[in-house]
Amino acid sequence: MESTNERAYDVLAELLSNGGVDVAGVEERLRSQRVETPSWGFGNSGTRFKVFPQPGVPRDPFEKLADAAEVHRHTGICPSVAIHIPWDRVDDYGELEQYAGSLGLRIGAVNPNLFQEEDYRLGSVCNPDPAVRRKATDHLIECVEIGREVGSDILSLWFADGTNYAGQDSFVERRARMQECLAEAYGAMPESMRMLLEYKPFEPAFYHSDLSDWGAALTMCQKLGERAEVLVDLGHHLQGTNIEHIVALLLDEGRLGGFHFNNRKYADDDLIVGSVNPFELFLIYVELAEAEESSRIDYMIDQAHNIEAKIEAMILSVTNLQGAYAKALLVNRTKLDEARRSGDVLSAHRTLLDAYATDVRPLCAKVRKDIGASTDPVSAFRQSGYAERVANERAEGVGAGWG
Ligand code: LRH
Ligand code: MN
């Protein structure tokens, strides 16, 4: 007896193929979608006002990997986990990599942390004090070594560096200091490793940030070398910024290295991706779907689940990304190109709206089933009792967090 989902899928597949969509091709790309989860998204996090600890939060990097494996089990497309150093520092990184392998995972991007030590009050790689820059560069090189040990080929860099008052320091001298430090770290990377530079307009710096926007990051990458690319964190844009345009531009420059997916209503809110502006996420995937076959892009989530259940939030985030990608793959490119060429403004716009308005849930459910994952991941996770089980197992000790 066909389930409702299966019947819904059959109706949708027929509708799409009658509309000229290569349904098998779309499903193949959905099966090969990959999203990397952040180890720190499973730990306690909050705002400057309060961190609300949650029961069952992992107490060490191994338990973070166990939770990430649960996300992969239900979604089928999250086989790698980004780590953050020192939050995920362990005595034996080989053991951590082994454990990840035993869970069907691998360690993804390695994120150094140059924003939580007193020495970095006036910056890390941009600090006026050469001794502080030396310390910061040594940490970057330490993370390159950790990358070698865990089999990672991504060094993912974000700098809190900036100033709080006009006149505090020289923009250009800080930029030269950063380039010198990053060039040394770049030189320490094995040929297989890429360096991702993540920009952010403000916070914790409130007058200027040294890597403030895509232009600052792109031009720094061009100075460093071919294996330096830009990372776009969706929360790192001023209100009114057209992020999909930036994505298209970086793709055209061949320097779009990766994403930190999340969503915001105001600033760097780190909310669940697609929870505030799902249409924007769709438009970003419309640009990616067209160009991604020619470039390697690392899709990562970077969120802080301050009040909501963390594993479920991660699973919901991944299903939102699967949905956005599926809708973007349904755009009738021939019709779009025709409308654009003939200046038919609204026909071009409605071609996107048609794809966006398609309920792709039966398609995503079928694809997840085909790759051995859950048709309805959030419900399956809730029914698994995993959250209750780990809350009991992890009752002792302290949940991991940002410090
Ligand atoms: C900075 C940022 C960066 C991380 C941190 C957890 O806002 O987006 O990517 O290192 O969050
Ligand atoms: Mn980020």
Tab-separated table of C-alpha atoms and ligand atoms in Angstrom:
chain	number	residue	atom	x	y	z
A	1	MET	CA	0.000	0.000	0.000
A	2	GLU	CA	1.643	3.271	-1.189
A	3	SER	CA	2.176	5.771	1.643
A	4	THR	CA	0.836	9.292	1.366
A	5	ASN	CA	4.420	10.485	0.905
A	6	GLU	CA	4.972	8.072	-1.981
A	7	ARG	CA	1.723	9.091	-3.677
A	8	ALA	CA	2.624	12.765	-3.181
A	9	TYR	CA	6.020	12.062	-4.704
A	10	ASP	CA	4.507	10.323	-7.748
A	11	VAL	CA	2.166	13.253	-8.378
A	12	LEU	CA	5.020	15.776	-7.969
A	13	ALA	CA	7.435	13.793	-10.175
A	14	GLU	CA	4.821	13.573	-12.925
A	15	LEU	CA	4.068	17.294	-12.638
A	16	LEU	CA	7.760	18.189	-12.809
A	17	SER	CA	8.640	15.918	-15.739
A	18	ASN	CA	5.567	17.214	-17.635
A	19	GLY	CA	7.068	20.655	-17.000
A	20	GLY	CA	10.354	19.550	-18.565
A	21	VAL	CA	12.282	18.951	-15.331
A	22	ASP	CA	14.913	16.155	-15.377
A	23	VAL	CA	13.652	14.648	-12.101
A	24	ALA	CA	16.308	11.906	-12.045
A	25	GLY	CA	19.020	14.542	-12.532
A	26	VAL	CA	17.603	16.665	-9.708
A	27	GLU	CA	17.508	13.656	-7.391
A	28	GLU	CA	21.102	12.755	-8.225
A	29	ARG	CA	22.271	16.263	-7.246
A	30	LEU	CA	20.198	16.122	-4.065
A	31	ARG	CA	21.772	12.770	-3.163
A	32	SER	CA	25.237	14.325	-3.580
A	33	GLN	CA	24.411	17.443	-1.509
A	34	ARG	CA	26.780	17.787	1.463
A	35	VAL	CA	26.431	19.939	4.571
A	36	GLU	CA	29.072	20.086	7.313
A	37	THR	CA	27.857	20.506	10.887
A	38	PRO	CA	29.760	22.630	13.461
A	39	SER	CA	30.949	20.867	16.643
A	40	TRP	CA	30.190	24.069	18.584
A	41	GLY	CA	26.550	23.988	17.474
A	42	PHE	CA	26.012	21.010	19.800
A	43	GLY	CA	27.552	22.731	22.851
A	44	ASN	CA	26.134	25.336	25.213
A	45	SER	CA	26.002	28.843	23.729
A	46	GLY	CA	24.287	32.127	24.437
A	47	THR	CA	24.561	35.857	24.317
A	48	ARG	CA	26.390	38.337	26.511
A	49	PHE	CA	23.317	38.307	28.694
A	50	LYS	CA	23.026	34.611	29.425
A	51	VAL	CA	24.090	31.095	28.414
A	52	PHE	CA	21.246	28.659	29.188
A	53	PRO	CA	22.861	25.237	29.765
A	54	GLN	CA	20.776	22.361	28.375
A	55	PRO	CA	20.533	18.749	29.665
A	56	GLY	CA	22.348	16.175	27.505
A	57	VAL	CA	24.754	18.663	25.970
A	58	PRO	CA	27.999	16.910	24.936
A	59	ARG	CA	30.815	17.257	27.470
A	60	ASP	CA	33.716	16.682	25.059
A	61	PRO	CA	34.533	16.569	21.313
A	62	PHE	CA	33.780	12.840	21.167
A	63	GLU	CA	30.211	13.341	22.377
A	64	LYS	CA	29.826	16.260	19.916
A	65	LEU	CA	30.746	13.822	17.136
A	66	ALA	CA	28.172	11.328	18.444
A	67	ASP	CA	25.463	14.000	18.150
A	68	ALA	CA	26.681	14.950	14.673
A	69	ALA	CA	26.412	11.283	13.678
A	70	GLU	CA	22.756	11.369	14.739
A	71	VAL	CA	22.167	14.331	12.416
A	72	HIS	CA	23.873	12.436	9.576
A	73	ARG	CA	21.853	9.272	10.340
A	74	HIS	CA	18.553	11.100	9.867
A	75	THR	CA	19.467	13.479	7.014
A	76	GLY	CA	22.046	11.382	5.102
A	77	ILE	CA	24.117	14.342	3.876
A	78	CYS	CA	26.259	15.432	6.854
A	79	PRO	CA	29.327	13.118	6.891
A	80	SER	CA	31.768	15.789	8.143
A	81	VAL	CA	32.083	17.948	11.262
A	82	ALA	CA	33.971	21.220	11.609
A	83	ILE	CA	36.087	21.571	14.757
A	84	HIS	CA	37.162	24.667	16.669
A	85	ILE	CA	40.464	24.915	18.571
A	86	PRO	CA	40.783	25.027	21.589
A	87	TRP	CA	37.096	24.191	22.154
A	88	ASP	CA	37.794	20.753	20.558
A	89	ARG	CA	41.386	20.323	21.749
A	90	VAL	CA	42.223	16.662	22.613
A	91	ASP	CA	45.434	14.875	23.580
A	92	ASP	CA	45.292	12.527	20.573
A	93	TYR	CA	43.809	13.937	17.341
A	94	GLY	CA	44.383	10.593	15.646
A	95	GLU	CA	42.024	9.050	18.191
A	96	LEU	CA	39.436	11.764	17.445
A	97	GLU	CA	39.720	11.079	13.715
A	98	GLN	CA	39.421	7.322	14.354
A	99	TYR	CA	36.331	7.831	16.487
A	100	ALA	CA	34.785	10.034	13.781
A	101	GLY	CA	35.483	7.245	11.266
A	102	SER	CA	33.829	4.671	13.526
A	103	LEU	CA	30.679	6.846	13.396
A	104	GLY	CA	30.793	7.135	9.587
A	105	LEU	CA	32.059	10.713	9.856
A	106	ARG	CA	35.244	12.625	9.053
A	107	ILE	CA	36.676	15.816	10.526
A	108	GLY	CA	36.060	18.794	8.254
A	109	ALA	CA	37.230	22.376	8.570
A	110	VAL	CA	39.648	23.260	11.372
A	111	ASN	CA	38.811	26.651	12.942
A	112	PRO	CA	41.523	28.426	14.960
A	113	ASN	CA	40.353	30.701	17.794
A	114	LEU	CA	42.082	34.073	18.019
A	115	PHE	CA	39.298	35.912	19.871
A	116	GLN	CA	39.221	34.609	23.441
A	117	GLU	CA	42.590	35.476	25.002
A	118	GLU	CA	43.620	38.634	26.851
A	119	ASP	CA	46.591	39.094	24.514
A	120	TYR	CA	44.163	39.714	21.653
A	121	ARG	CA	42.549	42.861	23.136
A	122	LEU	CA	43.985	45.004	20.327
A	123	GLY	CA	43.840	42.217	17.774
A	124	SER	CA	45.607	39.010	16.857
A	125	VAL	CA	47.310	38.976	13.403
A	126	CYS	CA	46.660	42.744	13.145
A	127	ASN	CA	47.928	43.564	16.660
A	128	PRO	CA	50.533	46.385	16.846
A	129	ASP	CA	52.676	44.134	19.084
A	130	PRO	CA	54.834	41.709	17.015
A	131	ALA	CA	54.974	39.257	19.949
A	132	VAL	CA	51.187	38.959	19.895
A	133	ARG	CA	51.235	38.473	16.120
A	134	ARG	CA	53.845	35.764	16.596
A	135	LYS	CA	51.582	33.992	19.103
A	136	ALA	CA	48.610	34.275	16.753
A	137	THR	CA	50.565	32.945	13.768
A	138	ASP	CA	51.853	30.032	15.855
A	139	HIS	CA	48.235	29.118	16.667
A	140	LEU	CA	47.331	29.208	12.963
A	141	ILE	CA	50.267	26.893	12.203
A	142	GLU	CA	49.280	24.620	15.127
A	143	CYS	CA	45.852	24.301	13.468
A	144	VAL	CA	47.484	23.437	10.129
A	145	GLU	CA	49.256	20.590	11.961
A	146	ILE	CA	45.999	19.498	13.612
A	147	GLY	CA	44.469	19.512	10.132
A	148	ARG	CA	47.167	17.103	8.966
A	149	GLU	CA	46.516	14.814	11.976
A	150	VAL	CA	42.744	14.650	11.467
A	151	GLY	CA	42.899	14.453	7.655
A	152	SER	CA	41.291	17.868	7.113
A	153	ASP	CA	42.045	19.966	4.023
A	154	ILE	CA	40.351	23.165	5.222
A	155	LEU	CA	41.778	25.874	7.477
A	156	SER	CA	38.809	28.138	8.180
A	157	LEU	CA	39.745	31.575	9.529
A	158	TRP	CA	37.647	34.253	11.196
A	159	PHE	CA	39.277	37.207	12.980
A	160	ALA	CA	37.628	39.395	15.614
A	161	ASP	CA	40.348	41.927	14.754
A	162	GLY	CA	39.297	45.562	14.452
A	163	THR	CA	39.084	48.820	16.407
A	164	ASN	CA	36.457	50.551	18.526
A	165	TYR	CA	37.328	54.204	18.034
A	166	ALA	CA	38.346	56.357	15.081
A	167	GLY	CA	42.088	56.921	15.070
A	168	GLN	CA	42.800	53.914	17.277
A	169	ASP	CA	45.074	52.303	14.656
A	170	SER	CA	46.117	52.453	10.965
A	171	PHE	CA	43.786	50.491	8.634
A	172	VAL	CA	46.614	49.912	6.127
A	173	GLU	CA	49.287	48.915	8.658
A	174	ARG	CA	46.869	46.421	10.241
A	175	ARG	CA	46.168	45.003	6.776
A	176	ALA	CA	49.901	44.566	6.090
A	177	ARG	CA	50.351	42.832	9.469
A	178	MET	CA	47.504	40.437	8.645
A	179	GLN	CA	48.940	39.657	5.204
A	180	GLU	CA	52.379	38.888	6.684
A	181	CYS	CA	50.943	36.481	9.283
A	182	LEU	CA	48.539	34.795	6.861
A	183	ALA	CA	51.264	34.387	4.245
A	184	GLU	CA	53.329	32.430	6.790
A	185	ALA	CA	50.343	30.231	7.697
A	186	TYR	CA	49.518	29.767	3.992
A	187	GLY	CA	53.112	28.619	3.402
A	188	ALA	CA	52.812	26.073	6.214
A	189	MET	CA	49.749	24.430	4.627
A	190	PRO	CA	50.193	21.216	2.615
A	191	GLU	CA	49.336	21.562	-1.114
A	192	SER	CA	46.029	19.774	-0.467
A	193	MET	CA	44.839	22.342	2.075
A	194	ARG	CA	42.759	25.470	1.376
A	195	MET	CA	42.504	28.574	3.522
A	196	LEU	CA	39.041	30.124	3.889
A	197	LEU	CA	38.775	33.775	4.968
A	198	GLU	CA	35.511	34.712	6.693
A	199	TYR	CA	34.578	38.400	6.722
A	200	LYS	CA	32.328	40.210	9.197
A	201	PRO	CA	31.380	43.933	9.312
A	202	PHE	CA	31.266	44.351	13.111
A	203	GLU	CA	31.226	42.592	16.562
A	204	PRO	CA	33.179	42.344	18.648
A	205	ALA	CA	34.823	45.386	17.031
A	206	PHE	CA	32.458	48.319	16.753
A	207	TYR	CA	34.355	50.989	14.724
A	208	HIS	CA	35.998	48.850	12.007
A	209	SER	CA	36.732	45.163	11.384
A	210	ASP	CA	39.893	44.320	9.458
A	211	LEU	CA	38.141	41.698	7.314
A	212	SER	CA	34.891	43.661	7.118
A	213	ASP	CA	33.355	42.525	3.841
A	214	TRP	CA	33.692	40.374	0.718
A	215	GLY	CA	36.016	42.904	-0.921
A	216	ALA	CA	38.446	42.973	1.992
A	217	ALA	CA	38.472	39.161	2.071
A	218	LEU	CA	38.721	38.672	-1.708
A	219	THR	CA	41.643	41.073	-2.162
A	220	MET	CA	43.460	39.472	0.800
A	221	CYS	CA	42.931	36.033	-0.789
A	222	GLN	CA	44.317	37.307	-4.109
A	223	LYS	CA	47.466	38.490	-2.288
A	224	LEU	CA	47.915	35.125	-0.517
A	225	GLY	CA	47.491	32.594	-3.304
A	226	GLU	CA	45.196	30.304	-5.321
A	227	ARG	CA	44.263	28.163	-2.304
A	228	ALA	CA	42.908	31.115	-0.340
A	229	GLU	CA	39.172	31.608	-0.842
A	230	VAL	CA	36.319	33.587	0.707
A	231	LEU	CA	33.863	32.130	3.243
A	232	VAL	CA	30.396	33.705	3.304
A	233	ASP	CA	28.675	33.624	6.710
A	234	LEU	CA	25.042	34.647	6.053
A	235	GLY	CA	24.931	36.554	9.355
A	236	HIS	CA	27.905	38.754	8.481
A	237	HIS	CA	26.175	41.324	6.308
A	238	LEU	CA	24.701	44.731	7.060
A	239	GLN	CA	20.944	45.068	6.684
A	240	GLY	CA	19.879	45.473	3.044
A	241	THR	CA	22.907	43.625	1.641
A	242	ASN	CA	22.148	41.489	-1.439
A	243	ILE	CA	23.990	38.302	-0.418
A	244	GLU	CA	23.072	36.299	-3.533
A	245	HIS	CA	24.752	39.018	-5.630
A	246	ILE	CA	27.940	38.681	-3.533
A	247	VAL	CA	27.765	34.900	-4.009
A	248	ALA	CA	27.443	35.286	-7.794
A	249	LEU	CA	30.366	37.730	-7.854
A	250	LEU	CA	32.663	35.481	-5.790
A	251	LEU	CA	31.709	32.494	-7.960
A	252	ASP	CA	32.567	34.533	-11.044
A	253	GLU	CA	35.933	35.383	-9.472
A	254	GLY	CA	36.460	31.657	-8.741
A	255	ARG	CA	37.053	32.486	-5.079
A	256	LEU	CA	33.939	31.283	-3.322
A	257	GLY	CA	35.344	28.692	-0.925
A	258	GLY	CA	32.491	28.057	1.465
A	259	PHE	CA	29.518	29.044	3.531
A	260	HIS	CA	28.514	29.365	7.139
A	261	PHE	CA	24.782	28.881	6.876
A	262	ASN	CA	22.484	30.416	9.493
A	263	ASN	CA	19.863	33.179	9.513
A	264	ARG	CA	19.285	36.543	11.142
A	265	LYS	CA	16.637	39.210	11.495
A	266	TYR	CA	18.906	41.884	12.883
A	267	ALA	CA	22.686	41.184	13.189
A	268	ASP	CA	24.820	38.048	13.619
A	269	ASP	CA	21.928	36.221	15.274
A	270	ASP	CA	23.108	32.692	14.270
A	271	LEU	CA	19.529	31.404	14.056
A	272	ILE	CA	18.414	28.312	12.136
A	273	VAL	CA	19.126	28.697	8.409
A	274	GLY	CA	15.969	29.463	6.462
A	275	SER	CA	14.019	30.347	9.627
A	276	VAL	CA	13.820	34.104	8.929
A	277	ASN	CA	14.265	34.576	5.180
A	278	PRO	CA	13.835	31.277	3.269
A	279	PHE	CA	13.386	33.150	-0.048
A	280	GLU	CA	16.887	34.668	0.312
A	281	LEU	CA	18.316	31.184	0.968
A	282	PHE	CA	16.542	29.934	-2.180
A	283	LEU	CA	18.022	32.798	-4.244
A	284	ILE	CA	21.512	31.995	-2.939
A	285	TYR	CA	21.054	28.371	-4.041
A	286	VAL	CA	19.790	29.544	-7.448
A	287	GLU	CA	23.240	31.141	-7.962
A	288	LEU	CA	25.036	28.093	-6.522
A	289	ALA	CA	23.065	25.494	-8.488
A	290	GLU	CA	24.172	27.127	-11.734
A	291	ALA	CA	27.886	27.414	-10.883
A	292	GLU	CA	28.713	24.736	-8.337
A	293	GLU	CA	29.474	21.994	-10.805
A	294	SER	CA	32.628	23.893	-11.815
A	295	SER	CA	33.926	24.763	-8.332
A	296	ARG	CA	34.473	23.066	-4.952
A	297	ILE	CA	32.418	24.851	-2.303
A	298	ASP	CA	32.232	23.777	1.354
A	299	TYR	CA	28.751	24.106	2.771
A	300	MET	CA	28.916	24.409	6.550
A	301	ILE	CA	26.410	25.380	9.201
A	302	ASP	CA	27.450	27.922	11.870
A	303	GLN	CA	24.692	28.442	14.397
A	304	ALA	CA	24.176	28.927	18.134
A	305	HIS	CA	21.104	27.195	19.498
A	306	ASN	CA	20.699	29.277	22.643
A	307	ILE	CA	17.176	28.263	23.759
A	308	GLU	CA	16.118	25.476	21.357
A	309	ALA	CA	16.957	21.750	21.376
A	310	LYS	CA	20.349	21.627	19.668
A	311	ILE	CA	20.335	18.341	17.723
A	312	GLU	CA	16.777	18.872	16.504
A	313	ALA	CA	17.705	22.426	15.472
A	314	MET	CA	20.622	21.060	13.451
A	315	ILE	CA	18.407	18.436	11.774
A	316	LEU	CA	15.785	21.067	10.919
A	317	SER	CA	18.567	23.286	9.496
A	318	VAL	CA	19.760	20.508	7.189
A	319	THR	CA	16.223	19.746	5.962
A	320	ASN	CA	15.783	23.486	5.253
A	321	LEU	CA	18.978	23.386	3.167
A	322	GLN	CA	17.784	20.284	1.314
A	323	GLY	CA	14.484	22.048	0.552
A	324	ALA	CA	16.127	25.273	-0.627
A	325	TYR	CA	18.517	23.366	-2.898
A	326	ALA	CA	15.675	21.219	-4.303
A	327	LYS	CA	13.598	24.317	-5.165
A	328	ALA	CA	16.639	25.951	-6.811
A	329	LEU	CA	17.200	22.846	-8.946
A	330	LEU	CA	13.622	23.155	-10.253
A	331	VAL	CA	14.200	26.564	-11.853
A	332	ASN	CA	13.387	26.273	-15.568
A	333	ARG	CA	16.698	27.691	-16.839
A	334	THR	CA	15.655	27.700	-20.505
A	335	LYS	CA	12.539	29.756	-19.742
A	336	LEU	CA	14.575	32.020	-17.450
A	337	ASP	CA	17.273	32.666	-20.059
A	338	GLU	CA	14.621	33.383	-22.720
A	339	ALA	CA	12.789	35.864	-20.492
A	340	ARG	CA	16.068	37.557	-19.550
A	341	ARG	CA	17.200	37.791	-23.179
A	342	SER	CA	13.878	39.218	-24.291
A	343	GLY	CA	13.719	41.671	-21.371
A	344	ASP	CA	10.533	40.042	-20.059
A	345	VAL	CA	11.096	41.170	-16.475
A	346	LEU	CA	8.120	39.553	-14.810
A	347	SER	CA	8.335	36.304	-16.761
A	348	ALA	CA	11.919	35.945	-15.475
A	349	HIS	CA	10.833	36.757	-11.917
A	350	ARG	CA	7.820	34.400	-12.037
A	351	THR	CA	10.068	31.598	-13.322
A	352	LEU	CA	11.872	31.767	-9.975
A	353	LEU	CA	8.603	32.125	-8.047
A	354	ASP	CA	7.223	28.990	-9.710
A	355	ALA	CA	10.176	26.939	-8.494
A	356	TYR	CA	10.080	28.526	-5.037
A	357	ALA	CA	6.351	27.838	-4.673
A	358	THR	CA	6.831	24.112	-5.371
A	359	ASP	CA	6.283	21.876	-2.332
A	360	VAL	CA	9.453	19.790	-2.595
A	361	ARG	CA	8.977	17.898	0.668
A	362	PRO	CA	7.867	14.625	-1.033
A	363	LEU	CA	10.944	14.841	-3.316
A	364	CYS	CA	13.361	15.444	-0.416
A	365	ALA	CA	11.715	12.654	1.611
A	366	LYS	CA	12.160	10.233	-1.288
A	367	VAL	CA	15.800	11.218	-1.791
A	368	ARG	CA	16.541	10.757	1.907
A	369	LYS	CA	14.872	7.323	1.765
A	370	ASP	CA	17.014	6.420	-1.263
A	371	ILE	CA	20.203	7.244	0.661
A	372	GLY	CA	19.103	5.298	3.746
A	373	ALA	CA	18.117	8.309	5.851
A	374	SER	CA	14.780	9.312	7.394
A	375	THR	CA	11.898	10.523	5.236
A	376	ASP	CA	10.873	12.877	8.128
A	377	PRO	CA	14.137	13.451	10.057
A	378	VAL	CA	12.810	15.626	12.898
A	379	SER	CA	9.964	13.213	13.760
A	380	ALA	CA	12.275	10.203	13.434
A	381	PHE	CA	14.792	11.849	15.764
A	382	ARG	CA	12.076	12.650	18.308
A	383	GLN	CA	10.793	9.070	18.187
A	384	SER	CA	14.371	7.674	18.533
A	385	GLY	CA	14.609	8.722	22.181
A	386	TYR	CA	18.241	9.732	21.534
A	387	ALA	CA	17.873	13.106	23.307
A	388	GLU	CA	16.432	11.497	26.441
A	389	ARG	CA	19.075	8.746	26.401
A	390	VAL	CA	22.055	11.110	26.223
A	391	ALA	CA	20.482	13.423	28.816
A	392	ASN	CA	20.632	10.461	31.238
A	393	GLU	CA	24.075	9.265	30.152
A	394	ARG	CA	25.561	12.798	30.380
A	395	ALA	CA	23.927	13.833	33.648
A	396	GLU	CA	27.328	13.936	35.339
A	397	GLY	CA	29.904	16.544	34.426
A	398	VAL	CA	29.637	19.862	32.600
A	399	GLY	CA	28.329	20.466	29.100
A	400	ALA	CA	30.870	21.834	26.629
A	401	GLY	CA	30.571	25.459	25.527
A	402	TRP	CA	32.435	28.454	24.117
A	403	GLY	CA	35.027	28.743	26.728
B	1	LRH	C1	32.062	34.624	14.151
B	1	LRH	C2	31.747	33.219	13.672
B	1	LRH	C3	32.960	32.441	13.228
B	1	LRH	C4	33.200	31.444	14.306
B	1	LRH	C5	32.285	31.768	15.364
B	1	LRH	C6	31.818	30.584	16.105
B	1	LRH	O1	30.893	35.341	14.354
B	1	LRH	O2	30.778	33.270	12.686
B	1	LRH	O3	32.687	31.656	12.129
B	1	LRH	O4	34.447	31.079	14.554
B	1	LRH	O5	31.242	32.488	14.772
B	2	MN	MN	30.794	31.910	10.995
